[in-house]
CSV table of C-alpha atoms in Angstrom, one decimal:
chain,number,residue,atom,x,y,z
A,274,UNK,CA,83.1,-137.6,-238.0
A,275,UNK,CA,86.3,-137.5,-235.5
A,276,UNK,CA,86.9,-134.6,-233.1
A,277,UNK,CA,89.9,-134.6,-235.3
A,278,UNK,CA,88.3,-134.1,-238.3
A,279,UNK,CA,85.8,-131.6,-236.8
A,280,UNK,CA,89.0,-129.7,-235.4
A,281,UNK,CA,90.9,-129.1,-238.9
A,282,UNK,CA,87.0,-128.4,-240.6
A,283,UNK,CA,87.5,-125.1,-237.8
A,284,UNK,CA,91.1,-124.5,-237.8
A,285,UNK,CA,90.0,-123.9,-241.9
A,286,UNK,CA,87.8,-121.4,-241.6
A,287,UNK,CA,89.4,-119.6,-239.2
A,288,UNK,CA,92.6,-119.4,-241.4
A,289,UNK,CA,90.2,-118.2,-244.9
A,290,UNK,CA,87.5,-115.9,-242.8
A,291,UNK,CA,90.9,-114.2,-241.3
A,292,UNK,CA,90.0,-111.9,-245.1
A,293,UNK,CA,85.9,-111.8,-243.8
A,294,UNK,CA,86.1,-110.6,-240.0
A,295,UNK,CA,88.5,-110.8,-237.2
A,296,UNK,CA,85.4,-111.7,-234.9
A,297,UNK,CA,84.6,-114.6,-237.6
A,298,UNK,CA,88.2,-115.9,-237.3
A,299,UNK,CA,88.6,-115.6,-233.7
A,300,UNK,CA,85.3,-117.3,-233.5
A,301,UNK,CA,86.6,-120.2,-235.2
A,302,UNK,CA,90.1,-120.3,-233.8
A,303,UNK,CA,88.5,-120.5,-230.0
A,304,UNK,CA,86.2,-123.4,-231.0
A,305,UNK,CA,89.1,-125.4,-233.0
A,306,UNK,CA,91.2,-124.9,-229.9
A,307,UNK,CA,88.0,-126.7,-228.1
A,308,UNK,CA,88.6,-129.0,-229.9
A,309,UNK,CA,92.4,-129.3,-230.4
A,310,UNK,CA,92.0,-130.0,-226.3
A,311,UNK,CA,90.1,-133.1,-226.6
A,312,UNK,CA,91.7,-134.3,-229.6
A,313,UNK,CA,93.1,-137.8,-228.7
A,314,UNK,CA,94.9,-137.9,-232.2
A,315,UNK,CA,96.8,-134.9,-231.2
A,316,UNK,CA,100.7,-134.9,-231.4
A,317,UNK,CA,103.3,-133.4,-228.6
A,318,UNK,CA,104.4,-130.1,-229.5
A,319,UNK,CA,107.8,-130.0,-230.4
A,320,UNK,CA,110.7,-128.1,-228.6
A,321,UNK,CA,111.9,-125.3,-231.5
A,322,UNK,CA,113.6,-122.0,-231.2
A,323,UNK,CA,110.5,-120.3,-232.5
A,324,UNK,CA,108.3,-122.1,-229.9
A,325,UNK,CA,110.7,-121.1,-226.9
A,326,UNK,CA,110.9,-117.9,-228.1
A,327,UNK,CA,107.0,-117.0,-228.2
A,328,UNK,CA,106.7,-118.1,-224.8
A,329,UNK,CA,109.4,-116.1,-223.4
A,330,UNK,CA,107.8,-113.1,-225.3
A,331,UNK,CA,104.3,-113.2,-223.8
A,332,UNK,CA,105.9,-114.9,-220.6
A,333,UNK,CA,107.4,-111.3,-220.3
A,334,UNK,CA,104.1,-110.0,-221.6
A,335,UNK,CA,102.7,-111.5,-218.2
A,336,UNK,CA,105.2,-110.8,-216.4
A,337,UNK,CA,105.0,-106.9,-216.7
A,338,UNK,CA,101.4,-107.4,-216.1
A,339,UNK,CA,101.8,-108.6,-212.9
A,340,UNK,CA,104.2,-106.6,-211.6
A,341,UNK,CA,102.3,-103.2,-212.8
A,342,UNK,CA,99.2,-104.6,-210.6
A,343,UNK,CA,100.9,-105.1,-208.0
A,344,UNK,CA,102.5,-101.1,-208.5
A,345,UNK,CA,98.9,-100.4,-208.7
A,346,UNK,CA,97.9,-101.9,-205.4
A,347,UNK,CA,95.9,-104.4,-207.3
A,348,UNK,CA,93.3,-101.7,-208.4
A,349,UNK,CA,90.4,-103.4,-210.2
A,350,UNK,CA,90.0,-100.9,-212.4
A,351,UNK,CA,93.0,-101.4,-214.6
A,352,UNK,CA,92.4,-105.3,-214.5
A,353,UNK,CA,89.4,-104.5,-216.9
A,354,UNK,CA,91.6,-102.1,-218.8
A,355,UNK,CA,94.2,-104.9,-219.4
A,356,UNK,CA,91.4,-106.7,-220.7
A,357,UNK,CA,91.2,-104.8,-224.3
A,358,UNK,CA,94.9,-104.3,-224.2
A,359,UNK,CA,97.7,-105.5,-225.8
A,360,UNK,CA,97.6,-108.4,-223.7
A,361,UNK,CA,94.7,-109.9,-225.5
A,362,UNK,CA,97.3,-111.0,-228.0
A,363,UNK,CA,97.9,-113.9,-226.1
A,364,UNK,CA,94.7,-115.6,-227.7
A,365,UNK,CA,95.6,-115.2,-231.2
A,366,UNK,CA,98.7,-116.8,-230.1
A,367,UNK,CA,96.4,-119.9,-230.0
A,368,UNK,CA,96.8,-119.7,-234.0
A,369,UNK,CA,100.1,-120.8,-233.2
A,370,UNK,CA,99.7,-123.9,-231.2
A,371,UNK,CA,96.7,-125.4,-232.8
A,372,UNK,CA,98.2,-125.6,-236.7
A,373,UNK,CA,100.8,-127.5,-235.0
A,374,UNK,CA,98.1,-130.4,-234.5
A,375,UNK,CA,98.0,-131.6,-238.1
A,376,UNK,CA,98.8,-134.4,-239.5
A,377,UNK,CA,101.3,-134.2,-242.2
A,378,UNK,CA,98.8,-135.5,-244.6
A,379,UNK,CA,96.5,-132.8,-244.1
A,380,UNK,CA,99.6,-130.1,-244.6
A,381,UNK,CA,98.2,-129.7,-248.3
A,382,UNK,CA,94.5,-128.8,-246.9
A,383,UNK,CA,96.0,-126.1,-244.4
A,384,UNK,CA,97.9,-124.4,-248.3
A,385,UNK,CA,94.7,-124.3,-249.4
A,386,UNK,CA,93.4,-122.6,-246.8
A,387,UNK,CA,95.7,-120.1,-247.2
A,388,UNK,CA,95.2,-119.6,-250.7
A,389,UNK,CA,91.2,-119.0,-250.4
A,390,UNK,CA,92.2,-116.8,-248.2
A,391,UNK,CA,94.9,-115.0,-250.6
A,392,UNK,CA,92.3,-115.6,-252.8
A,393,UNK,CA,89.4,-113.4,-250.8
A,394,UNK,CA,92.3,-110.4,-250.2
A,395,UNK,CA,92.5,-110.1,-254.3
A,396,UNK,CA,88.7,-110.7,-254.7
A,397,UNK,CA,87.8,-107.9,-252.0
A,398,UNK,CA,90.5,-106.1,-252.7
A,399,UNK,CA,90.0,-105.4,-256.3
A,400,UNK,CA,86.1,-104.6,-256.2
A,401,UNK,CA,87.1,-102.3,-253.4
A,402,UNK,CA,88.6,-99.9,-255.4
A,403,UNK,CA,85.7,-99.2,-257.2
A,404,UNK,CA,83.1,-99.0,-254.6
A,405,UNK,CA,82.7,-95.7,-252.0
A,406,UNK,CA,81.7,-97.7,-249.1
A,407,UNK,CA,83.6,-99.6,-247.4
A,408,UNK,CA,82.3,-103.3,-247.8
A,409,UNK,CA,83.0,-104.2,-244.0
A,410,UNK,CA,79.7,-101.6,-243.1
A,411,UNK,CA,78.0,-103.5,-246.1
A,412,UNK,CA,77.9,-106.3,-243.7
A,413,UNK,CA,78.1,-105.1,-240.8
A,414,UNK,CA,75.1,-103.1,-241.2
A,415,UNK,CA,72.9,-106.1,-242.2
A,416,UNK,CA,73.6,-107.0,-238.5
A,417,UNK,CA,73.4,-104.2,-236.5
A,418,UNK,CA,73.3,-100.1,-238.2
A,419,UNK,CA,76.5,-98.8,-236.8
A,420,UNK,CA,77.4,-94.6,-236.5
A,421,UNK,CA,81.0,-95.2,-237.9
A,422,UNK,CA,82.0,-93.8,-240.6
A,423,UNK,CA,81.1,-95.8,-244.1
A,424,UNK,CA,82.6,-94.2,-247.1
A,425,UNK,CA,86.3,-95.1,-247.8
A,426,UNK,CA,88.6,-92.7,-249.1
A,427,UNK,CA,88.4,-91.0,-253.1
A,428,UNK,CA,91.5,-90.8,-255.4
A,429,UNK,CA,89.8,-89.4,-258.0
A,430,UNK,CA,88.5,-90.5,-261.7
A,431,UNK,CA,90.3,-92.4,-264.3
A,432,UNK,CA,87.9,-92.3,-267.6
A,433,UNK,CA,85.5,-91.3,-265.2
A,434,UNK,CA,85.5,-94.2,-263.7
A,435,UNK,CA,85.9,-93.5,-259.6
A,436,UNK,CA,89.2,-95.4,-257.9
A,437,UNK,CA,88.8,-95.9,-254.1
A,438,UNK,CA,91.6,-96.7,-251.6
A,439,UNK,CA,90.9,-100.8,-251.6
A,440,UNK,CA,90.7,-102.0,-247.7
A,441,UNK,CA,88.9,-105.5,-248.9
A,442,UNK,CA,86.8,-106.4,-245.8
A,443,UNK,CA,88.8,-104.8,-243.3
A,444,UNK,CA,88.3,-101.1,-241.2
A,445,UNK,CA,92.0,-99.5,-242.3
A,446,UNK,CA,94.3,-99.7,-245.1
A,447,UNK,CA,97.1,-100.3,-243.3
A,448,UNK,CA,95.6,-103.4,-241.9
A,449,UNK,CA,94.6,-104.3,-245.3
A,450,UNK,CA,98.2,-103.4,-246.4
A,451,UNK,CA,99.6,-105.3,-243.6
A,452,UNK,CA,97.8,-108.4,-245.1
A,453,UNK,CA,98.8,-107.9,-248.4
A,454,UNK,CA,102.2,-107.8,-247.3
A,455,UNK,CA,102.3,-111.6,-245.6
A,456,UNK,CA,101.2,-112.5,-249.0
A,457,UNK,CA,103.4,-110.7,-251.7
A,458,UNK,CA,105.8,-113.7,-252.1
A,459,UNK,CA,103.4,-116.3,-252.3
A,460,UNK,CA,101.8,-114.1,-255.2
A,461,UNK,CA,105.3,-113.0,-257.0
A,462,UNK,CA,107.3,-116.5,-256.6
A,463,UNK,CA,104.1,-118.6,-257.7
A,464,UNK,CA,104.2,-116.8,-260.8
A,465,UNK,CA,108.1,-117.6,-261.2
A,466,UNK,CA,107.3,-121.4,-260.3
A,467,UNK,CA,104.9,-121.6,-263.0
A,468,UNK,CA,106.8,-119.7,-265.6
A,469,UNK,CA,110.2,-122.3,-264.8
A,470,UNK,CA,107.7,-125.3,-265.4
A,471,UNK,CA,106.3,-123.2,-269.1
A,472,UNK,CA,107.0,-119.8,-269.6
A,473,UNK,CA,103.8,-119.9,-272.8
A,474,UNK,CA,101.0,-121.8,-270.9
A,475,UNK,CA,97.5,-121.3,-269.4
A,476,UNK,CA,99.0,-121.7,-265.8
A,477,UNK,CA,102.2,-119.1,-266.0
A,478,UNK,CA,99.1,-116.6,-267.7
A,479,UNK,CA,96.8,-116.8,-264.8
A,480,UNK,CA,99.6,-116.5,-262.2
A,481,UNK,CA,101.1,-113.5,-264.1
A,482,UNK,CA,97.2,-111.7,-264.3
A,483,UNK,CA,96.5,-112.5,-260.4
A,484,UNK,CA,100.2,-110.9,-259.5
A,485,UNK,CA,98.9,-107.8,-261.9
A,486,UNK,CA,96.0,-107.3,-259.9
A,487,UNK,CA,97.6,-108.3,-256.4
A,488,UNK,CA,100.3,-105.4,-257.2
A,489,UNK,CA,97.7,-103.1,-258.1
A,490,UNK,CA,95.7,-102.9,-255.1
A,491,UNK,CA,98.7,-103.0,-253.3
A,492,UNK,CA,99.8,-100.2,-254.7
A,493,UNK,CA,96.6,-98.0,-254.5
A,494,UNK,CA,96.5,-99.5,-251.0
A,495,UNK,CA,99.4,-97.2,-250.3
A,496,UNK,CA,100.6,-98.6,-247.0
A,497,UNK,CA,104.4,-97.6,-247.3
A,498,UNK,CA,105.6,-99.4,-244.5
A,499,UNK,CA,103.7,-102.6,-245.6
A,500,UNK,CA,105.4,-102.2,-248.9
A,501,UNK,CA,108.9,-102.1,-247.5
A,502,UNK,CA,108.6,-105.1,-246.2
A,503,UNK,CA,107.2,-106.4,-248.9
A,504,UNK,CA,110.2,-105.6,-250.8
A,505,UNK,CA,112.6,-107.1,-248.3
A,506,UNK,CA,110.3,-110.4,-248.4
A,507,UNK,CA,110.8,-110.1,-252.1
A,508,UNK,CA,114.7,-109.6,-251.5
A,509,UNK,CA,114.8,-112.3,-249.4
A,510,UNK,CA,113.3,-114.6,-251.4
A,511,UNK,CA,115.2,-114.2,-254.0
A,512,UNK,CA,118.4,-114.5,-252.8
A,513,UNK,CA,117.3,-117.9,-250.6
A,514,UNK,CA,115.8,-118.8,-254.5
A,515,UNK,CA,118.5,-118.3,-256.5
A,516,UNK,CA,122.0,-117.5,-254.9
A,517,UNK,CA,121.3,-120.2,-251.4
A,518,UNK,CA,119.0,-122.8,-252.5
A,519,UNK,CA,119.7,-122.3,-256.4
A,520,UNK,CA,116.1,-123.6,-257.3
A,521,UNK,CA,116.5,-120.8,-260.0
A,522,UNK,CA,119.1,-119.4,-262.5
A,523,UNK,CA,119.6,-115.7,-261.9
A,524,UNK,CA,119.8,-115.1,-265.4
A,525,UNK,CA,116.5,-116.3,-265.6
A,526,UNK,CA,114.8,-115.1,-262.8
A,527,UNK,CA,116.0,-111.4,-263.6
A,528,UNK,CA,114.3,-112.2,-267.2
A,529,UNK,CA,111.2,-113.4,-265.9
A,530,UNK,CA,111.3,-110.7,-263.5
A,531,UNK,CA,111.2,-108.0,-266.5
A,532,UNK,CA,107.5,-109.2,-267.9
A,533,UNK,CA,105.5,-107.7,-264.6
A,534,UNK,CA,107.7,-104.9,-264.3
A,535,UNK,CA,107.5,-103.8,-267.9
A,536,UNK,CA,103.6,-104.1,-267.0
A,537,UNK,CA,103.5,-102.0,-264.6
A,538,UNK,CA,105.8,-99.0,-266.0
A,539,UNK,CA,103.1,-99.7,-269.2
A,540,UNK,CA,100.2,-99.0,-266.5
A,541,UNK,CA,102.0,-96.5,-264.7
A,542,UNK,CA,103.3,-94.5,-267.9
A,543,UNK,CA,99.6,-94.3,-269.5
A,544,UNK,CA,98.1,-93.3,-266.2
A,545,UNK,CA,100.8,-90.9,-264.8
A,546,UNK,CA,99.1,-87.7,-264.9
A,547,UNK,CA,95.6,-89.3,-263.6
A,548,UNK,CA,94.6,-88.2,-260.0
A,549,UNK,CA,94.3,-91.4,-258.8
A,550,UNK,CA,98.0,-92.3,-260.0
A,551,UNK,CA,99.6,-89.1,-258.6
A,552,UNK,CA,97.9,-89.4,-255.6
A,553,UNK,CA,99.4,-92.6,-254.9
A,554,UNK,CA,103.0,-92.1,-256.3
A,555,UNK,CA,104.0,-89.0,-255.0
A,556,UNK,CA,103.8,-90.2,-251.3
A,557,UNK,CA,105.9,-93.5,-252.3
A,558,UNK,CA,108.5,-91.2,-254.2
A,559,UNK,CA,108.9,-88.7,-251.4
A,560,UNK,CA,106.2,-86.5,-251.1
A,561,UNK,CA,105.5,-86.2,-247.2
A,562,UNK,CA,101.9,-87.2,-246.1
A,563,UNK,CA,100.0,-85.5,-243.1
A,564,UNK,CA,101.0,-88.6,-240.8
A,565,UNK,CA,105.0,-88.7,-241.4
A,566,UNK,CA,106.3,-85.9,-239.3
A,567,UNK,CA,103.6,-87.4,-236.8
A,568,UNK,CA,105.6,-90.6,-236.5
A,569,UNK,CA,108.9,-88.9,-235.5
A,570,UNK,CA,107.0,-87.4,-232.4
A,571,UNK,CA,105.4,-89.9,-231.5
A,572,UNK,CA,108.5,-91.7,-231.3
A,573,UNK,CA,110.3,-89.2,-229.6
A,574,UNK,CA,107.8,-88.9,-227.0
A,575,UNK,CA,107.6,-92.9,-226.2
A,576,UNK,CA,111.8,-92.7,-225.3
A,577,UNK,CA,111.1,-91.0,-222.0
A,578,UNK,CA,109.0,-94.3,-221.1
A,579,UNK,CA,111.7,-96.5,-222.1
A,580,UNK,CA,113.9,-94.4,-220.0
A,581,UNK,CA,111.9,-94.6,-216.8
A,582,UNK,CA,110.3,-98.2,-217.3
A,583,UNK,CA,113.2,-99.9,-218.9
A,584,UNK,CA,112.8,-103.6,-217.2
A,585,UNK,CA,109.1,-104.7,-217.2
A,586,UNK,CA,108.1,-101.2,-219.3
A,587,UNK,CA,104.5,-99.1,-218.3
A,588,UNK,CA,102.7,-102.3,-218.7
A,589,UNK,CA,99.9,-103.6,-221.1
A,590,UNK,CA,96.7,-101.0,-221.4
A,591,UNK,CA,99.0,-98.0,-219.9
A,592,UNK,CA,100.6,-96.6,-223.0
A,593,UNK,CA,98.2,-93.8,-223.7
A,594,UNK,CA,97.9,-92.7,-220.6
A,595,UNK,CA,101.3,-92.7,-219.9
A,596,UNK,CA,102.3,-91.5,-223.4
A,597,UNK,CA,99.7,-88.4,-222.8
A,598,UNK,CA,102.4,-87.7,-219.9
A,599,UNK,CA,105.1,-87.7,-222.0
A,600,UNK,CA,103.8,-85.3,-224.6
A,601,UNK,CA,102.4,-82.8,-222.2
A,602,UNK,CA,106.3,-82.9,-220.7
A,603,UNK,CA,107.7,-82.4,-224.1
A,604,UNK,CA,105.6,-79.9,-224.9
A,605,UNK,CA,106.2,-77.3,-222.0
A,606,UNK,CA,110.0,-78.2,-222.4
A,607,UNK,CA,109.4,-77.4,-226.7
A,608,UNK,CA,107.1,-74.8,-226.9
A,609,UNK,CA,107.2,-74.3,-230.0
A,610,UNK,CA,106.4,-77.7,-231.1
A,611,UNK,CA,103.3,-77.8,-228.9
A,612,UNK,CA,100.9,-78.1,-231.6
A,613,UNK,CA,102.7,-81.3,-233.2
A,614,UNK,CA,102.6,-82.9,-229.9
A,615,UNK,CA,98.8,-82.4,-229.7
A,616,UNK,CA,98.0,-83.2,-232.9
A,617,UNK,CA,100.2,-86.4,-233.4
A,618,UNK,CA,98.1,-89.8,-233.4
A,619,UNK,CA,97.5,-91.5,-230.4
A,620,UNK,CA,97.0,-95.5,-230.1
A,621,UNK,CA,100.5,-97.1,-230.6
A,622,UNK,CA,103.9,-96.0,-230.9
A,623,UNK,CA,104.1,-96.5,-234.5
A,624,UNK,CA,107.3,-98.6,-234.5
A,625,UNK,CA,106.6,-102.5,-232.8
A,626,UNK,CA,109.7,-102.6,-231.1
A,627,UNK,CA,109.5,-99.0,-229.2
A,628,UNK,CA,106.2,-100.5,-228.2
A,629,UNK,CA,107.1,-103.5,-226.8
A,630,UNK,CA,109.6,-101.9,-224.9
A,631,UNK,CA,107.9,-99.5,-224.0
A,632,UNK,CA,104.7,-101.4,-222.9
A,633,UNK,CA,106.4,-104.6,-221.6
A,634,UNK,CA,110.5,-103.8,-221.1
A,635,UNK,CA,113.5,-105.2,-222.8
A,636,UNK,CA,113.4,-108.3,-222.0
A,637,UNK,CA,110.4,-108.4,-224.1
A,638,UNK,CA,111.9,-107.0,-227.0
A,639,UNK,CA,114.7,-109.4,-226.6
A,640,UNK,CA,112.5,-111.9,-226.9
A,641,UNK,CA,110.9,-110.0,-229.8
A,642,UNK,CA,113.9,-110.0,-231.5
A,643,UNK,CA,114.9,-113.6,-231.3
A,644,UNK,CA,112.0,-114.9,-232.5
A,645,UNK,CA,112.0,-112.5,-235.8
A,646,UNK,CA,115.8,-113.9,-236.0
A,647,UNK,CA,114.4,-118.1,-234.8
A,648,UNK,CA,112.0,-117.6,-238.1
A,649,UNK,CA,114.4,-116.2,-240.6
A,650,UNK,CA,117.4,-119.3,-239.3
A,651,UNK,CA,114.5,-121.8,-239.9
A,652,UNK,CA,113.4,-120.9,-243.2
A,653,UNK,CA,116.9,-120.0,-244.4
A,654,UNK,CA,118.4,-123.4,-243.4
A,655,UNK,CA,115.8,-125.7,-244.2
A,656,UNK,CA,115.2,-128.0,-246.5
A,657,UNK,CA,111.9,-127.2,-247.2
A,658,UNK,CA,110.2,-127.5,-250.9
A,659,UNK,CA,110.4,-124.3,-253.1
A,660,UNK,CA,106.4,-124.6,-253.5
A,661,UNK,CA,106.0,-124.3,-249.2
A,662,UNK,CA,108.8,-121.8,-248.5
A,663,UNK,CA,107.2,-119.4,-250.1
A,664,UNK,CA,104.4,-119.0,-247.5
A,665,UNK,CA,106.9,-117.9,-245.0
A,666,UNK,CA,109.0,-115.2,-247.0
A,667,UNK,CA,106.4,-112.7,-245.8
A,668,UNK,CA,107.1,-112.9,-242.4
A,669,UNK,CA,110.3,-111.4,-242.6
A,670,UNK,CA,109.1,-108.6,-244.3
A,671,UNK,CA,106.5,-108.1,-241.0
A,672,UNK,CA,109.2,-107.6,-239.0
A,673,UNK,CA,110.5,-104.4,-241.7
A,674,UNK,CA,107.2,-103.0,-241.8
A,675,UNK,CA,107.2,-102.9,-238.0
A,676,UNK,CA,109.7,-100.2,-238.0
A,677,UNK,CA,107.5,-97.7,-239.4
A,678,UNK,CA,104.0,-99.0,-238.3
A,679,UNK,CA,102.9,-101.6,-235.5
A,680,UNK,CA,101.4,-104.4,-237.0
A,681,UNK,CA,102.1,-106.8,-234.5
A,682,UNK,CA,99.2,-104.4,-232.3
A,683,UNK,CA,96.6,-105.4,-234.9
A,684,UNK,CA,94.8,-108.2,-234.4
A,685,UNK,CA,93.3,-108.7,-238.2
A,686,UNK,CA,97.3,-109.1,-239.0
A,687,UNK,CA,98.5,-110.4,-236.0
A,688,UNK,CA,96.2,-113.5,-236.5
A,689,UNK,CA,97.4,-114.6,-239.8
A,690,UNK,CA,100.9,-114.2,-238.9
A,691,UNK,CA,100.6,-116.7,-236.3
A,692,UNK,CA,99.0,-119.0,-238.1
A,693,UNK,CA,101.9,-118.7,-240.6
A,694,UNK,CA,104.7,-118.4,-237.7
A,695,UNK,CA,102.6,-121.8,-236.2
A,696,UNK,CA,102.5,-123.4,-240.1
A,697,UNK,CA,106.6,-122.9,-240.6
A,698,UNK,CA,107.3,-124.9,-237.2
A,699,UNK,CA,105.1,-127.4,-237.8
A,700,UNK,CA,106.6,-127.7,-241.3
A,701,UNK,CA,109.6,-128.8,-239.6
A,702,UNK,CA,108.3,-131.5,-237.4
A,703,UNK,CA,109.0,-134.2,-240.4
A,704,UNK,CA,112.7,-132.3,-241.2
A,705,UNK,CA,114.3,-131.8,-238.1
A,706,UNK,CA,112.5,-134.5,-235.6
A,707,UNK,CA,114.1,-133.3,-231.8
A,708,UNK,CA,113.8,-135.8,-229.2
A,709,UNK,CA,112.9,-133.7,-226.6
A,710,UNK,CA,109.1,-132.7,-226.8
A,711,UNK,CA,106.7,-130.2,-224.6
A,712,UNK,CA,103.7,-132.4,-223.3
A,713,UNK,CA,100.4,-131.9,-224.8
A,714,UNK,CA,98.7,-129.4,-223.8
């Protein structure tokens, strides 16, 4: 067996156990990325906008860095901080460059990939909902007995049958949600492709069952902000599909488009007055949960870091200690709002482009936006096949969802998305061929 072969056997599992365990998948991804270095077969990367893009963002990422050591007088202990921070990103980035090292021949094993591991989301997902504790302890526990907490969160009955807030194998449901979101147009246009090819067959069934079940988790998954960008991936797609690339009639699609809905205002209308249902449609229709007010504050209080670290921002690993500042500031100046300030969630900014600004400057966010713009140009002017464009529609939606939540802080998400980011530009390798190329690495 080739150290080729051996590399895409690892750059495989990394991509499926992305639905297992982060550590799994970045377990895999460093190995393959042992092996992508001594690969002889390997090809030069190619020059795209995406490419330059990611390596102005996390050149700015390093940049900041560096220049908040220095501010620190080079103190030792904030070089170990930096070491769980955000700057740790820059290894999942390796998703990114390896995927680029396939063969075009072996483009139809790295789908597959992806789909076992679409396939492990809805598996998970769905036996989640039915289960108290959360499966990740199930297996985590087998290992090494962990304090954490280990039930997941109740809805309530539904012919006394318990319903759980699904979160598959991961810790959160916004992860979870975050996941399901890269994947809602794969699920939703496959079931369009096969009904085109025969709306009454075996094939358009199964896809329409599996897009049943993928929108119900996702819905008793809750994660708003994942859902909005679902929705603009979904938008997305189907203008590209219909109105740009014309691979469908609208009059059709809109037709097609009524079978899952009516299923779902079936399932919602007999199950409207359940718990479990109310529980997770009042919050999507407007009802405010605990966390929403939370998210203006937070927000509020991370301006003041913009203000005073505009260029290279606070710098990776400083943004709770600085955002503790902040607060504590607001809070004397508001009195009255002093309990919302204490109380508000700490971690992130909740928003990803307050927090890249605010962590690593403007430039950074610059960057941030060009390469969220580089990825929708690409997919929306290529010629790409119907059946592999709809892998990417999910990234745009990442970008939407990032407004309300920071998904590009967590690594079970991050990961996956740049495999997906690395999949589209290698995609284009055999479309648009530039002549100038990056050496190998």
């Amino acid at each position: 067996m080739t150290l080729h072969k051996v590399f895409l056997i690892l750059l495989q599992l990394s991509i499926i156990s992305c639905g297992l365990s982060v550590s799994f998948s970045q377990f895999f991804l460093a190995l393959s990325f042992i092996f992508y270095l001594f690969d002889k077969e390997k090809e030069n990367s190619i020059i795209t906008p995406i490419y330059i893009s990611s390596l102005a963002l996390f050149g700015f990422y390093i940049l900041s860095f560096m220049y908040r050591y220095y501010q620190l007088n080079f103190e030792y202990s904030y070089l170990k901080k930096v070491s769980s921070s955000e700057l740790k990103d820059i290894f999942l980035f390796l998703g990114f460059l390896v995927i680029q090292n396939i063969k075009e021949e072996e483009i139809p094993k790295i789908k597959r990939a992806f789909w076992i591991l679409f396939g492990i989301l809805v598996v998970t997902g769905f036996f989640s909902v039915f289960t108290p504790v959360r499966f990740s302890r199930l297996i985590n526990d087998l290992i090494k007995p962990s304090t954490t907490w280990k039930f997941t969160h109740h809805y309530g009955n539904i012919f006394g049958i318990g319903i759980y807030l699904p979160i598959g194998l991961m810790n959160t449901h916004l992860t979870f949600g975050g996941l399901l979101l890269l994947f809602t147009p794969l699920s939703v246009f496959s079931f369009f492709l096969a009904a085109k090819e025969k709306l009454f067959s075996k094939k358009t069934f199964l896809y329409l069952i599996i897009l049943c079940i993928f929108g119900f988790i996702f819905l008793l998954n809750n994660a708003r902000s994942a859902m909005i960008g679902a929705i603009v991936s979904i938008v997305f797609g189907f203008i590209d599909l219909t109105f740009i690339k014309k691979d469908f009639p609208v009059k059709f699609f809109l037709k097609i488009f009524l079978i899952p809905l009516f299923i779902a205002a079936a399932f919602i209308s007999a199950f409207a007055f359940s718990e479990p249902i109310q529980k997770t449609l009042l919050p999507i229709l407007g009802e405010e949960k605990h966390t929403d007010s939370g998210r203006t504050f937070i927000w509020y209080s991370t301006l003041p870091l913009i203000k005073k670290n505009f260029l290279l921002g606070v710098g990776p690993g400083r943004y709770n200690e600085e955002i503790e500042i902040s607060r504590k500031e607001l809070s004397s100046k508001f009195k009255e709002l002093l309990f919302f300030f204490e109380v508000t969630q700490r971690g992130h900014a909740h928003n990803d482009f307050l927090h890249i600004t605010a962590v690593f400057g403007v430039f950074a966010l610059i960057a941030f936006l060009t390469l969220s713009s580089t990825i929708f140009l690409q997919i929306s002017k290529s010629e790409l096949d119907t059946r592999s464009r709809i892998f990417f529609y999910g990234l745009l939606g990442f970008f939407f969802a990032g407004i309300f939540q920071c998904y590009f802080q967590d690594d079970e998400v991050v990961i996956v998305f740049w495999f997906l980011v690395g999949f589209l530009n290698r995609f284009f390798h055999k479309i648009t061929l530039p002549k100038k190329t990056l050496p190998v690495i």
